Coordinates of C-alpha atoms in Angstrom, one line a residue:
X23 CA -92.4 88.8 73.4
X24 CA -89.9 85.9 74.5
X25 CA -88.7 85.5 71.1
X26 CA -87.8 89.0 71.2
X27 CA -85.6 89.1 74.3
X28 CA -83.5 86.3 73.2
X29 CA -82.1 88.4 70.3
X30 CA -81.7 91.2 72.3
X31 CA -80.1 89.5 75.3
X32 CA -77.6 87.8 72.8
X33 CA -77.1 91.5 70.8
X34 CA -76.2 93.2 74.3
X35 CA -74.4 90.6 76.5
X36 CA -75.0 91.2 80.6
X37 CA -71.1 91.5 80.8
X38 CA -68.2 92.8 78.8
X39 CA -64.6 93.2 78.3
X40 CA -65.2 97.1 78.5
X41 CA -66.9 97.1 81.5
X42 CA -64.1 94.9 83.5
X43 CA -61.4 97.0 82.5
X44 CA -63.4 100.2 83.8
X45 CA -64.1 99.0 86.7
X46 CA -60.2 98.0 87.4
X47 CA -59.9 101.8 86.5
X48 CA -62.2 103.1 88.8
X49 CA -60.9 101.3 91.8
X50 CA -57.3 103.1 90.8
X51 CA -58.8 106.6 89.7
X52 CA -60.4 106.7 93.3
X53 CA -57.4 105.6 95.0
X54 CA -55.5 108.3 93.1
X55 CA -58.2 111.0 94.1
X56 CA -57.7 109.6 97.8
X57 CA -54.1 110.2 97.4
X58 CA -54.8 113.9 96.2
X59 CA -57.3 114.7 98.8
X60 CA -54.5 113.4 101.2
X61 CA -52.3 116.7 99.5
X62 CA -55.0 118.9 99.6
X63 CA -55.5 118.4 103.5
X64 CA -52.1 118.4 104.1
X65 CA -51.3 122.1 102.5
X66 CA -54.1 123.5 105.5
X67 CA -51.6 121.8 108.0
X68 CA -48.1 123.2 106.1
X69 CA -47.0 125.9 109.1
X70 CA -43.2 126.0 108.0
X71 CA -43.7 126.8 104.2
X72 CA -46.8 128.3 103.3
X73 CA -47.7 127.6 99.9
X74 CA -47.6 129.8 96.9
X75 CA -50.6 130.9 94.8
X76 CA -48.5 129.0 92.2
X77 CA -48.2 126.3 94.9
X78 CA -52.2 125.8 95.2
X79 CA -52.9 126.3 91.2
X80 CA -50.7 123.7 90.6
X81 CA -52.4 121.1 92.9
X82 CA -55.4 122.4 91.0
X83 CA -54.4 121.2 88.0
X84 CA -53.3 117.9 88.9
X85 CA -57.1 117.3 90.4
X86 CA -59.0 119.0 87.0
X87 CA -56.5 116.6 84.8
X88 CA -57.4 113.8 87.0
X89 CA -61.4 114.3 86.2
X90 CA -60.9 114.4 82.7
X91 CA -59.3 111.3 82.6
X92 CA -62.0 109.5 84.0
X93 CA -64.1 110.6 81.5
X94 CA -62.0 110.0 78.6
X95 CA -61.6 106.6 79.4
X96 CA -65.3 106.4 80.2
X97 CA -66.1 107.7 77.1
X98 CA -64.2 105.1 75.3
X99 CA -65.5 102.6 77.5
X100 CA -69.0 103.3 76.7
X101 CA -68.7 103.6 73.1
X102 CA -67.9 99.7 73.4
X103 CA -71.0 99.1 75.7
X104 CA -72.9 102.2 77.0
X105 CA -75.3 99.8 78.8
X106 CA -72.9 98.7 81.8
X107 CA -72.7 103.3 82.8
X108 CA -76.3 102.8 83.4
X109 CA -75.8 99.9 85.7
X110 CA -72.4 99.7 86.7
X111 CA -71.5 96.8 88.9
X112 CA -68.7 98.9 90.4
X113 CA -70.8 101.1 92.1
X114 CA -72.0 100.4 95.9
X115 CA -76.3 100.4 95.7
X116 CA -76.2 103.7 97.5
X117 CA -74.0 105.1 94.8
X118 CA -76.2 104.2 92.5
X119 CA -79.3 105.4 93.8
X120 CA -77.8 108.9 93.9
X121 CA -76.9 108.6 90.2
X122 CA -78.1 111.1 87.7
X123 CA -78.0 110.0 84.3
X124 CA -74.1 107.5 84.8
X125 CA -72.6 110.1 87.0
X126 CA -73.3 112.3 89.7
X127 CA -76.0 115.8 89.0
X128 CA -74.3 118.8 88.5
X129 CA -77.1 120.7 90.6
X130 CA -75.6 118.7 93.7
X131 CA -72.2 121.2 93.6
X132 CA -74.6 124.3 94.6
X133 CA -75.7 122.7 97.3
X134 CA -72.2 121.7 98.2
X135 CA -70.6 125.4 98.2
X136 CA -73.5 127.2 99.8
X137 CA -73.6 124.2 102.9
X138 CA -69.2 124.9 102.7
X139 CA -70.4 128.8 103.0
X140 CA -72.1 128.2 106.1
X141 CA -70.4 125.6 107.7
X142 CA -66.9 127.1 107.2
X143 CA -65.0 123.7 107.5
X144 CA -64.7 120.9 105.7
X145 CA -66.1 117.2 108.0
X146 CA -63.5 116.0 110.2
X147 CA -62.6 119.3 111.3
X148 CA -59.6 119.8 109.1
X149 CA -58.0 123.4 108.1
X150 CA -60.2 124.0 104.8
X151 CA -63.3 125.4 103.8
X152 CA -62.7 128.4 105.1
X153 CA -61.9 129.8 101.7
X154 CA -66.1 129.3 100.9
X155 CA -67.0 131.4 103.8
X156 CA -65.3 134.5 102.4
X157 CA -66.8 134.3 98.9
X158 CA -67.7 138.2 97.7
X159 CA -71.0 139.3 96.7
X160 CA -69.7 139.4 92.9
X161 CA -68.4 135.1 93.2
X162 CA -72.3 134.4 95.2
X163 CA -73.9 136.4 92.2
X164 CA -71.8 135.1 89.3
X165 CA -72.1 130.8 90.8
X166 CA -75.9 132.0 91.1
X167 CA -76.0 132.7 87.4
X168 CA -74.1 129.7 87.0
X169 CA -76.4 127.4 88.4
X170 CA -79.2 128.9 86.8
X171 CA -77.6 127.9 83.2
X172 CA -76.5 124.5 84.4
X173 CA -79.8 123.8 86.0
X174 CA -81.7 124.4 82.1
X175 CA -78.7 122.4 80.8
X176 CA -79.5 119.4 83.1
X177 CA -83.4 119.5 82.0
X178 CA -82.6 119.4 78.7
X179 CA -80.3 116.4 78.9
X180 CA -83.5 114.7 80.9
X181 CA -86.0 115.7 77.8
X182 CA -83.3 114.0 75.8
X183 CA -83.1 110.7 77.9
X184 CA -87.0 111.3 78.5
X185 CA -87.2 111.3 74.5
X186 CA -85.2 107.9 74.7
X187 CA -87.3 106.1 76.9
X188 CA -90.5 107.0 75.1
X189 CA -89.1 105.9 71.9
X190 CA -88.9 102.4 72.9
X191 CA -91.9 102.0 72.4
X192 CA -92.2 104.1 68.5
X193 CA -93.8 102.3 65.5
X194 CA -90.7 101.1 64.3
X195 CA -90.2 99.0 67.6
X196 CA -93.2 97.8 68.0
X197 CA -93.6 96.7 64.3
X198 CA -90.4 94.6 65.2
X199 CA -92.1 93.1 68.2
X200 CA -94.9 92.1 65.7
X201 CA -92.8 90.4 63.1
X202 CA -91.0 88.8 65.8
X203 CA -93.9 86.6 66.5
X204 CA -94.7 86.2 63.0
X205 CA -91.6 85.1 61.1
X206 CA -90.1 81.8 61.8
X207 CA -86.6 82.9 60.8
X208 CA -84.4 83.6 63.9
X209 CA -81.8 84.9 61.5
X210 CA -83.6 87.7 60.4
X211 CA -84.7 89.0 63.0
X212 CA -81.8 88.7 64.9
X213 CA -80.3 91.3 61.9
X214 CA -83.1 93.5 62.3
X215 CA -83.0 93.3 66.1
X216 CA -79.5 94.5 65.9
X217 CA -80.1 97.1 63.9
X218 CA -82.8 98.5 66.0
X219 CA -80.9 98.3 69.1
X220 CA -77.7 99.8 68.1
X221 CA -79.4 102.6 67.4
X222 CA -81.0 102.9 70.9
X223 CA -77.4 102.6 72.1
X224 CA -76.5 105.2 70.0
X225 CA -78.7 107.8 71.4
X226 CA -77.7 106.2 75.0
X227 CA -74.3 106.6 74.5
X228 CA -75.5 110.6 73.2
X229 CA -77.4 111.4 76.7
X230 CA -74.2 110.1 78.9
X231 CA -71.8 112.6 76.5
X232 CA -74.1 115.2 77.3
X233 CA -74.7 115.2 80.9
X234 CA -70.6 114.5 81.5
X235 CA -70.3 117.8 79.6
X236 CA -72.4 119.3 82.2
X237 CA -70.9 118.1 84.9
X238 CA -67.3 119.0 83.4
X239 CA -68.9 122.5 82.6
X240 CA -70.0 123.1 86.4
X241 CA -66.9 121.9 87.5
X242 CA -65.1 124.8 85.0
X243 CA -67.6 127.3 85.9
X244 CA -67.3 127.4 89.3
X245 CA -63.5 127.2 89.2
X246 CA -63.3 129.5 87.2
X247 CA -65.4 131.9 89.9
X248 CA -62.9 130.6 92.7
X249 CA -59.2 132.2 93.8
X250 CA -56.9 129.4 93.9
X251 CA -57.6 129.0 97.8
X252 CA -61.5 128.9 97.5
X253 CA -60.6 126.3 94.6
X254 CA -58.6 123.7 97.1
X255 CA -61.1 124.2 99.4
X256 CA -63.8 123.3 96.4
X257 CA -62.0 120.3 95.7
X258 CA -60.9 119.4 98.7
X259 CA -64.7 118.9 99.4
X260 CA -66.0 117.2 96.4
X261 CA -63.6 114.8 96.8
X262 CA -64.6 114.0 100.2
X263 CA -67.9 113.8 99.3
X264 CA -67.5 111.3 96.5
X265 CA -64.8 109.0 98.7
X266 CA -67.1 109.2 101.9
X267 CA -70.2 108.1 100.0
X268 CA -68.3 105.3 98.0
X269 CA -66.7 104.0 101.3
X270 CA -70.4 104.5 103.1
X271 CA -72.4 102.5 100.4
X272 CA -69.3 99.7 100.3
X273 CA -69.8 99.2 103.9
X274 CA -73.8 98.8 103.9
X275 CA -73.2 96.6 101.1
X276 CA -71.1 94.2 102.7
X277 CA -73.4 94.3 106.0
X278 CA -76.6 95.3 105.3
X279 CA -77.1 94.7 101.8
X280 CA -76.5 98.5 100.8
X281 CA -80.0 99.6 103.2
X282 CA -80.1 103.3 103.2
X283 CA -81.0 104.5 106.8
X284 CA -82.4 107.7 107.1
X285 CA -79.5 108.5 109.5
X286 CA -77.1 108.2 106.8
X287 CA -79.2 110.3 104.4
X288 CA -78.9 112.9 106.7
X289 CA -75.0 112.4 106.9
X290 CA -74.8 113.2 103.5
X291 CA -75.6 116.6 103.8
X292 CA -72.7 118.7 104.7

């Protein structure tokens, strides 16, 4: 076997170019989002112009465009080494261990709404989430549907990445693993090591598309559901979420060694 994992240590290299420059990204893209919750907090605290609906769309839009860059640079990012989404190094541990897949789990912004719906505020006690509270029976039934669709979409993406797993281990592998220990000729099967890996990359690379299109389609779908009000509100707590968490797991990481305590799993929860 260890004339195996030499070939495929050198074939797939522990750090890369691609993954540098994403994480320089990342550290910007969150600041960014930082800077937009920042706007979204401050339109609940605006008394002396209220905002149009114009107003609020607009901000909208500047958070949606903001997603999908991420993922198109992710997405180009990957296709030069899809390994480093799986374990990104720029990623606190407790980010990481509530990864689905490179990315967060689409299921997770059901749960978000319906704990907004209840609670009526966003943490910190700021002027949004209100809008959640006053969702009508037809938004409820229509996000209800929604999550129903997303939550077949998400098992089929895990049959997919189930399907990947398993195939590690197919004839075609293991015949590899064979010959590896037969032929003398590190050459050769270097090439056919090469071969045989790029195309598990390949169908790596093909799971990550596919859950990012589920998470951009919950993100869509339940927009599309919202007024632009509800939306800021929506937004206003994903973000949140996703800035709290990275500065929580940055924290235990530099103290603790990223420990989860079960008092900060219970923090997480809205």
């Amino acid at each position: 076997m260890s004339s195996l994992l030499l070939p495929l240590h050198a074939a797939v290299p522990m750090k890369s170019q691609a993954g540098e420059r994403f994480s320089e990204f990342y550290d910007k893209w969150i600041c960014q989002l930082d800077v937009y919750l920042q706007q979204l907090l401050n339109v609940s605290k605006e008394t002396a112009v209220i905002p149009t609906e114009a107003d609020k769309q607009a901000l909208v839009s500047k958070l949606t465009t903001h997603y999908k860059e991420y993922y198109t640079v992710k997405w180009a990012a990957a296709h030069e080494d899809v390994l480093a989404f799986y374990c990104p190094v720029w990623l606190s541990k407790l980010e990481n261990a509530y990864s689905w897949l490179t990315g967060w789990k689409p299921s997770m912004i059901f749960g978000m709404v319906e704990s907004m719906r209840r609670t009526r505020v966003l943490p910190g006690g700021t002027g949004l989430g209100s809008g959640l509270a006053e969702l009508t029976e037809e938004q409820v039934r229509k996000i209800g549907q929604l999550r129903v669709k997303i939550k077949l979409e998400e098992e089929r993406v895990e049959r997919e990445m189930e399907r990947q797993q398993v195939a590690m281990a197919d004839r075609k592998i293991v015949e590899l693993v064979r010959m590896a220990r037969r032929i003398r000729n590190e050459q050769v099967v270097d090439g056919l090591v090469a071969v045989a890996v790029k195309g598990m990359l390949a169908g790596l690379e093909r799971v990550m598309k596919a859950a990012d299109c589920v998470r951009l389609k919950t993100l869509k779908g339940v927009l599309d559901v919202l007024n632009p009000s509800q939306s800021l509100d929506f937004l206003a707590g994903t973000c949140m979420l996703q800035i709290q968490l990275r500065k929580w797991g940055q924290r235990r990481d530099s103290q603790k060694g990223g420990l989860v305590t079960p008092e900060l799993h219970n923090n997480l929860i809205f």
